[in-house]
Amino acid sequence: MNEPFVEVNDLTIGYRNRQGQIVNVLRGVSLVMPRGGALGLVGESGSGKSTLGMALLGHLRAGSQVQAGTVRFEGVDPFALNPAELQALRGGRIALIPQNAAESLTPTMRVGDQIVEVLQFNRILVGAEARDLALELLGQVRLPQPEAMFTRYPHELSGGQQQRVAVAKALAGEPELLVLDEPTTGLDVTTQAHLLDLLAEIVAQMGTAMLYISHDLGVIARVSDRVAVMYAGEIVEVAAVTDIFARPTHPYTRGLLASIPRLTQAGIPKAMPGQPPTPGEHGTGCSFTPRCTFADGTCETVAPTLDAAAQPGQLVRCHHWQTVAKIEFSQELQQAFHKAVRKVEPEPAVELAGVEIAYTRQGLIQRLRGLPEPPATVSDITLTVHKGETLALVGESGSGKTTIVRTIAGLMLPRMGSLKFKDYDLNVGVDRRPLELRQQIQLIFQNPDASLNPRHTVAEILDQPLRLYFNLSRSERRERSIELLERVRLGPHYRLRYPGQLSGGEKQRVAIARAFAAEPQLVLCDEVTSALDVSVQAAVLDLLAELQAEHGVTYIFIAHDLALVHAFADRVAVLYQGRLCEVGSTDEIYTPPHHPYTETLLAAAPRPVPGLRPHLLGSDVPELAPPPRGCPFQRRCPRRIGSICDEEAPPWRVPVEGHRIRCHIPLDELETAQVSAAEHVIPLEPLSNSVSSN
Amino acid sequence: MAVVAPASDKPAPIRRRSRLSETWLYLRQSKSGMLGLTILVFHILIALSSPLIVPFDPTDIDASLKNQSPSGEHLFGTDQFGRDVFTRVLLGGRIALVITLTATVIAVTWGGTLGILLGFLGGRIDEAVMRVVDALLAAPYILFLLLIVSSLGSSNRVLIFTLGFFYGIAVVRVARAATLDFVARDFITAARARGERRMTIVLRELLPNVMDILLVEFAMRWSWMLLAFSSLSFLGFGVSPPTPDWGLMIAESRKALQFAPWTAIFPMIALGTLVIGINLAADAVAKALGLDRTQGAPV
């Protein structure tokens, strides 16, 4: 066959808005994929990457239409097929693995039956044969005990297991092309690492081509051999994965790569100015012009074309790519990181001692029957946060990070232990705390869509803390809210807008302004950047760092992204199943000796460096409850030494003052083993040698 | 420190527009809403002006003119007592409108506030109150209505408070269910963490979010109540004859349906259009108040 495997030619997809104008979500996208290739599709939200992925399956969002161009899958146009032919194509020759497996699996059907259904549908395998193959597939995606898994319902599985079932289901039709739409977003890092590893192996084995859609450059680096970068509905750069990461030639690709925090680098990465345009908003010229440092008059008026660049197979859509390419990227990257200036004072701000928090309380009957108390969700937390410091709480979902923060905020009560903020006792609920204490502790949430009332204007949102804590007149509140908006770099004209009219980054700025309206001493940040686009994330971190320097506030910062923590925190506390594993300064945490759990997390974190294969440690099976005795990490630990781990709680070991690791293994042994493991598996990034970590 | 450019380069012009006019702007785009509103306004205008414009005395009995079909003089004909139906239809909505509107406002206010509060508080209070609500909902309320009206008399005040109470019970359920959608959201957690008072959270944070649902509920309750009020009159407990009232008119003339249908049909049309008008208008207002207002931005 002479036809290319997948060919998209000048594809434009748009919808008609309320005013009757056509808004194009995809604009003249062309790409070619060879059989068995792995193309990574990167872009921020709204860049059209999912629309492109769905177009390969012959699917358009309701109201959208192909305005121009063609899609060919082995010479077949999926948009020209009749429903029966389309059914045979989807799930058969092309399969989709969606982002949220929990939603894509039928909740009322056993997972085995769902796979059997696909098999019967595509290849008329019936009865026992189909069942056997389904079991084989469940085994192939490395689900433990396929027989038992077969009869489970989706809700009985963990998020990672559900995603594996979705993979098995997609593979059941023996597809030639897999379209993966952010399949690991929302999973824990260790689960993600295992799943990516599995995908890479299966794809290599079966020769399946992959279109991998993601916003996470670390994931893209791990799975793809070619990468296409999308911006405002256009492909702005296509190149081999090594070229994209080492020699990007489009200013947007460069900005994007410079804006992601890196595990090997302390300091906040460089923020990209501005924000991506909304569909239909771009002018006649290059859509990146407003955010581009290389832009000139030509860029504003003449749209660049996708031209061949320096590297073989590299295409770039920029008038000035030659100028851009002359600047060595590794040099640029080195200057991208900057340390936040802050002054940490020796006096403690928050002190937690032996804190234990439980969601369920034992009923009277259970107590009378003398049943043992179930292990608490969070237990034995002893931590001190100094004034002006940023402490990061790190751990996977279910590690109790949010529980601790909510207890500090007074939304939950601890079962045991003492919590103190300056001279205030925090063992009381928020209702009983004095007004000045409530004013001094403020929360910022992960998702600004949920934390801002959609029916309040920005002015009303900022008014609430001002009205509650300070006795201000109407005009004083107005003045103060304008001041606050300007402080978070939003103009006063934002006062009359509703959250629905703001972008994600702007919403989070409003949420930050609301927290700082109270003039707090302690700000609890719950994953504040994880709902934001990468290019906006760094700007929000900068803002938080500036505000901290100005007001001397203390941050307790929850994050699951270890690179982000390295960028922003002074000290880190690693939690597993509600128990502390390791506490130390950022430098101490990121260099051996680590707690085996910290080591696992560091190894699993995706990094924007192609060619790195993570060394996977332990299993990724999540635990629902902490073990009653011994080390909390005993069941998944890659460095388990024996029954002592199951029986005895490990001691705190202190390598240096302020750094504690809770493990049975002596420190020197831990360090030797970890240093050699790191040397074996992870090649050092060129950057880490040339730049000191400070 | 890195220099971060302002998040937006071109500031949008400040447009001072109150919420009311903004809602109106959206309302005007809805054709069915404007139709409903026109019908509603028409009915209200008639109710306000009818005493001044009616051609005859509504209680004027003339045996010689009974059961006459519609004519130039008597537009809607006359009834079994020879009274002018046109006059009585114009006047027949006045009492019903005033009583049901006031009672609906009472019903939605107490039902809505209690529902939101219960949804927000949760726990045992919620559980206990909701069981009482369920019990009251299970009983046929028209029996309660008749019981109360027959023991306390059918004065306007008694009617308003009885109807207001019984129709609020269903609103409690609806408001509570709508609130449960929002109580788990972070903006409520944020308000709790700030230490806002419970009533502030209910009225400032939750109420605006369930307002559209309450408005639809308002329309539903109002139109049902109009019908219930007519049923009461029909059964002889509402307005006492000879005062003109649609329900009473329909009741009185049901025997005449075969030979003088106009005596029943015209009050039916009047009642029917009012109910339809209320529903169309309220649906459109709820939509205009809804999230559409954020200029089609994804929410």
CSV table of C-alpha atoms in Angstrom, one decimal, chain A residues 108-321:
chain,number,residue,atom,x,y,z
A,108,THR,CA,-23.5,-1.7,35.9
A,109,MET,CA,-21.5,-4.3,34.0
A,110,ARG,CA,-18.7,-6.5,35.2
A,111,VAL,CA,-15.4,-5.5,33.7
A,112,GLY,CA,-14.8,-8.9,32.1
A,113,ASP,CA,-18.1,-8.8,30.3
A,114,GLN,CA,-17.3,-5.3,28.9
A,115,ILE,CA,-14.2,-6.8,27.3
A,116,VAL,CA,-16.1,-9.8,26.1
A,117,GLU,CA,-18.6,-7.5,24.5
A,118,VAL,CA,-15.8,-5.7,22.5
A,119,LEU,CA,-14.4,-9.1,21.4
A,120,GLN,CA,-17.8,-10.4,20.3
A,121,PHE,CA,-18.6,-7.2,18.5
A,122,ASN,CA,-15.4,-7.1,16.5
A,123,ARG,CA,-14.4,-10.6,15.8
A,124,ILE,CA,-17.4,-12.8,16.5
A,125,LEU,CA,-15.7,-14.7,19.2
A,126,VAL,CA,-18.3,-16.2,21.5
A,127,GLY,CA,-18.6,-18.1,24.7
A,128,ALA,CA,-15.6,-19.6,26.4
A,129,GLU,CA,-13.2,-18.5,23.7
A,130,ALA,CA,-14.0,-14.8,24.2
A,131,ARG,CA,-13.9,-15.3,28.0
A,132,ASP,CA,-10.4,-16.9,27.8
A,133,LEU,CA,-9.1,-14.1,25.6
A,134,ALA,CA,-10.6,-11.5,27.9
A,135,LEU,CA,-8.8,-13.1,30.8
A,136,GLU,CA,-5.6,-13.1,28.8
A,137,LEU,CA,-6.0,-9.4,28.1
A,138,LEU,CA,-6.6,-8.6,31.8
A,139,GLY,CA,-3.4,-10.5,32.5
A,140,GLN,CA,-1.6,-8.6,29.8
A,141,VAL,CA,-2.4,-5.3,31.3
A,142,ARG,CA,-0.8,-6.7,34.5
A,143,LEU,CA,-3.9,-6.8,36.7
A,144,PRO,CA,-3.4,-9.2,39.6
A,145,GLN,CA,-5.7,-12.2,39.6
A,146,PRO,CA,-7.4,-11.8,36.2
A,147,GLU,CA,-10.0,-14.4,37.2
A,148,ALA,CA,-11.1,-12.3,40.2
A,149,MET,CA,-10.9,-9.0,38.3
A,150,PHE,CA,-13.2,-10.4,35.5
A,151,THR,CA,-16.2,-10.5,37.8
A,152,ARG,CA,-15.6,-7.1,39.5
A,153,TYR,CA,-17.6,-4.0,38.8
A,154,PRO,CA,-15.7,-0.8,37.8
A,155,HIS,CA,-16.4,0.9,41.2
A,156,GLU,CA,-14.6,-2.0,43.0
A,157,LEU,CA,-11.4,-1.1,41.3
A,158,SER,CA,-8.9,1.7,42.0
A,159,GLY,CA,-8.3,4.5,39.5
A,160,GLY,CA,-5.2,2.8,38.1
A,161,GLN,CA,-6.9,-0.5,37.8
A,162,GLN,CA,-9.8,1.1,36.0
A,163,GLN,CA,-7.5,2.7,33.5
A,164,ARG,CA,-5.8,-0.7,33.0
A,165,VAL,CA,-9.2,-2.2,32.2
A,166,ALA,CA,-9.8,0.6,29.7
A,167,VAL,CA,-6.5,-0.3,28.1
A,168,ALA,CA,-7.5,-4.0,27.9
A,169,LYS,CA,-10.8,-3.0,26.4
A,170,ALA,CA,-9.1,-0.9,23.8
A,171,LEU,CA,-6.6,-3.6,22.9
A,172,ALA,CA,-9.4,-6.2,22.6
A,173,GLY,CA,-10.2,-5.1,19.1
A,174,GLU,CA,-6.5,-5.5,18.1
A,175,PRO,CA,-6.4,-1.9,16.9
A,176,GLU,CA,-3.8,-0.5,14.5
A,177,LEU,CA,-4.0,2.9,16.1
A,178,LEU,CA,-4.5,3.9,19.7
A,179,VAL,CA,-5.7,7.4,20.5
A,180,LEU,CA,-4.9,8.2,24.1
A,181,ASP,CA,-6.5,11.3,25.5
A,182,GLU,CA,-4.6,12.2,28.7
A,183,PRO,CA,-5.0,8.6,30.0
A,184,THR,CA,-2.8,9.2,33.1
A,185,THR,CA,-4.0,12.6,34.1
A,186,GLY,CA,-5.5,12.4,37.6
A,187,LEU,CA,-3.6,9.2,38.5
A,188,ASP,CA,-0.8,9.1,41.2
A,189,VAL,CA,2.7,9.4,39.9
A,190,THR,CA,3.7,5.8,40.7
A,191,THR,CA,0.5,4.5,39.1
A,192,GLN,CA,1.2,6.7,36.1
A,193,ALA,CA,4.7,5.4,35.8
A,194,HIS,CA,3.5,1.8,35.8
A,195,LEU,CA,0.8,2.5,33.3
A,196,LEU,CA,3.2,4.3,30.9
A,197,ASP,CA,5.6,1.5,31.2
A,198,LEU,CA,2.9,-1.0,30.4
A,199,LEU,CA,1.7,1.0,27.4
A,200,ALA,CA,5.2,1.3,25.9
A,201,GLU,CA,5.7,-2.4,26.2
A,202,ILE,CA,2.4,-3.4,24.7
A,203,VAL,CA,2.7,-1.0,21.8
A,204,ALA,CA,6.2,-2.3,21.1
A,205,GLN,CA,5.0,-5.9,21.2
A,206,MET,CA,1.9,-5.4,19.0
A,207,GLY,CA,3.2,-2.8,16.7
A,208,THR,CA,0.3,-0.5,17.4
A,209,ALA,CA,0.6,3.2,16.5
A,210,MET,CA,-0.1,5.7,19.2
A,211,LEU,CA,-1.4,9.2,19.2
A,212,TYR,CA,-0.7,10.4,22.8
A,213,ILE,CA,-2.5,13.6,23.8
A,214,SER,CA,-1.2,15.3,26.9
A,215,HIS,CA,-0.4,18.6,28.5
A,216,ASP,CA,2.4,17.0,30.5
A,217,LEU,CA,5.7,17.3,28.8
A,218,GLY,CA,7.3,14.7,31.1
A,219,VAL,CA,4.8,12.1,30.0
A,220,ILE,CA,5.2,13.0,26.3
A,221,ALA,CA,9.0,12.6,26.6
A,222,ARG,CA,8.5,9.2,28.0
A,223,VAL,CA,6.1,7.7,25.4
A,224,SER,CA,6.5,9.4,22.1
A,225,ASP,CA,9.1,9.2,19.3
A,226,ARG,CA,7.8,12.3,17.5
A,227,VAL,CA,6.1,15.3,19.1
A,228,ALA,CA,3.7,17.8,17.7
A,229,VAL,CA,3.2,21.0,19.6
A,230,MET,CA,-0.2,22.7,19.2
A,231,TYR,CA,-1.1,26.3,19.9
A,232,ALA,CA,-4.4,28.0,19.3
A,233,GLY,CA,-5.6,25.3,16.9
A,234,GLU,CA,-2.4,25.1,14.9
A,235,ILE,CA,0.6,22.8,14.9
A,236,VAL,CA,3.5,25.2,15.6
A,237,GLU,CA,6.3,22.7,15.7
A,238,VAL,CA,6.8,19.0,14.9
A,239,ALA,CA,10.0,17.2,15.4
A,240,ALA,CA,11.6,14.0,16.8
A,241,VAL,CA,11.3,13.8,20.5
A,242,THR,CA,15.0,14.4,21.2
A,243,ASP,CA,14.9,17.5,19.0
A,244,ILE,CA,11.8,19.0,20.6
A,245,PHE,CA,13.4,18.7,24.1
A,246,ALA,CA,17.0,19.6,23.2
A,247,ARG,CA,16.6,22.0,20.2
A,248,PRO,CA,13.2,23.5,20.2
A,249,THR,CA,12.9,26.2,17.5
A,250,HIS,CA,9.5,27.7,18.0
A,251,PRO,CA,9.4,30.4,20.7
A,252,TYR,CA,6.2,28.8,22.2
A,253,THR,CA,7.9,25.4,22.5
A,254,ARG,CA,10.8,27.1,24.2
A,255,GLY,CA,8.6,29.0,26.5
A,256,LEU,CA,6.7,26.0,27.4
A,257,LEU,CA,9.8,23.9,28.2
A,258,ALA,CA,11.3,26.8,30.2
A,259,SER,CA,8.1,27.2,32.2
A,260,ILE,CA,8.0,23.7,33.7
A,261,PRO,CA,9.6,23.0,37.1
A,262,ARG,CA,12.2,20.4,37.0
A,263,LEU,CA,13.2,17.8,39.6
A,264,THR,CA,16.9,18.6,39.1
A,265,GLN,CA,16.5,22.3,39.5
A,266,ALA,CA,15.6,24.3,42.6
A,267,GLY,CA,13.9,27.6,41.9
A,268,ILE,CA,10.8,28.8,40.1
A,269,PRO,CA,10.9,28.4,36.3
A,270,LYS,CA,10.4,31.3,33.9
A,271,ALA,CA,6.8,32.3,33.4
A,272,MET,CA,5.4,32.8,29.9
A,273,PRO,CA,3.7,36.2,29.7
A,274,GLY,CA,0.0,36.5,28.8
A,275,GLN,CA,-2.3,33.6,28.1
A,276,PRO,CA,-3.4,31.5,25.2
A,277,PRO,CA,-6.1,33.1,23.0
A,278,THR,CA,-9.6,31.7,23.1
A,279,PRO,CA,-10.8,30.1,19.8
A,280,GLY,CA,-11.7,32.7,17.2
A,281,GLU,CA,-9.8,35.4,19.0
A,282,HIS,CA,-6.6,35.3,17.0
A,283,GLY,CA,-5.9,38.0,14.3
A,284,THR,CA,-4.5,37.7,10.8
A,285,GLY,CA,-0.8,37.1,11.8
A,286,CYS,CA,0.9,34.6,14.0
A,287,SER,CA,-1.4,33.7,16.9
A,288,PHE,CA,1.6,33.6,19.3
A,289,THR,CA,2.6,37.2,18.6
A,290,PRO,CA,1.2,38.8,21.8
A,291,ARG,CA,3.3,36.5,24.0
A,292,CYS,CA,6.4,36.2,21.8
A,293,THR,CA,9.7,38.0,22.6
A,294,PHE,CA,10.8,37.7,19.0
A,295,ALA,CA,7.7,39.2,17.4
A,296,ASP,CA,7.9,42.1,15.0
A,297,GLY,CA,5.6,43.9,12.6
A,298,THR,CA,5.6,40.9,10.2
A,299,CYS,CA,4.3,38.6,12.8
A,300,GLU,CA,1.3,40.8,13.5
A,301,THR,CA,0.1,40.8,9.9
A,302,VAL,CA,1.5,37.7,8.1
A,303,ALA,CA,0.6,34.2,9.3
A,304,PRO,CA,3.7,32.0,9.2
A,305,THR,CA,3.7,28.7,7.4
A,306,LEU,CA,4.9,25.3,8.7
A,307,ASP,CA,8.4,25.1,7.2
A,308,ALA,CA,11.3,22.7,7.4
A,309,ALA,CA,13.8,23.7,10.1
A,310,ALA,CA,17.3,22.8,10.9
A,311,GLN,CA,16.9,19.2,12.1
A,312,PRO,CA,15.7,16.5,9.7
A,313,GLY,CA,12.0,16.1,9.9
A,314,GLN,CA,11.6,19.2,12.0
A,315,LEU,CA,8.9,21.6,11.0
A,316,VAL,CA,8.3,24.9,12.6
A,317,ARG,CA,5.7,27.7,12.1
A,318,CYS,CA,7.6,30.8,12.8
A,319,HIS,CA,9.0,33.7,10.8
A,320,HIS,CA,12.1,34.0,13.0
A,321,TRP,CA,13.0,30.4,13.6
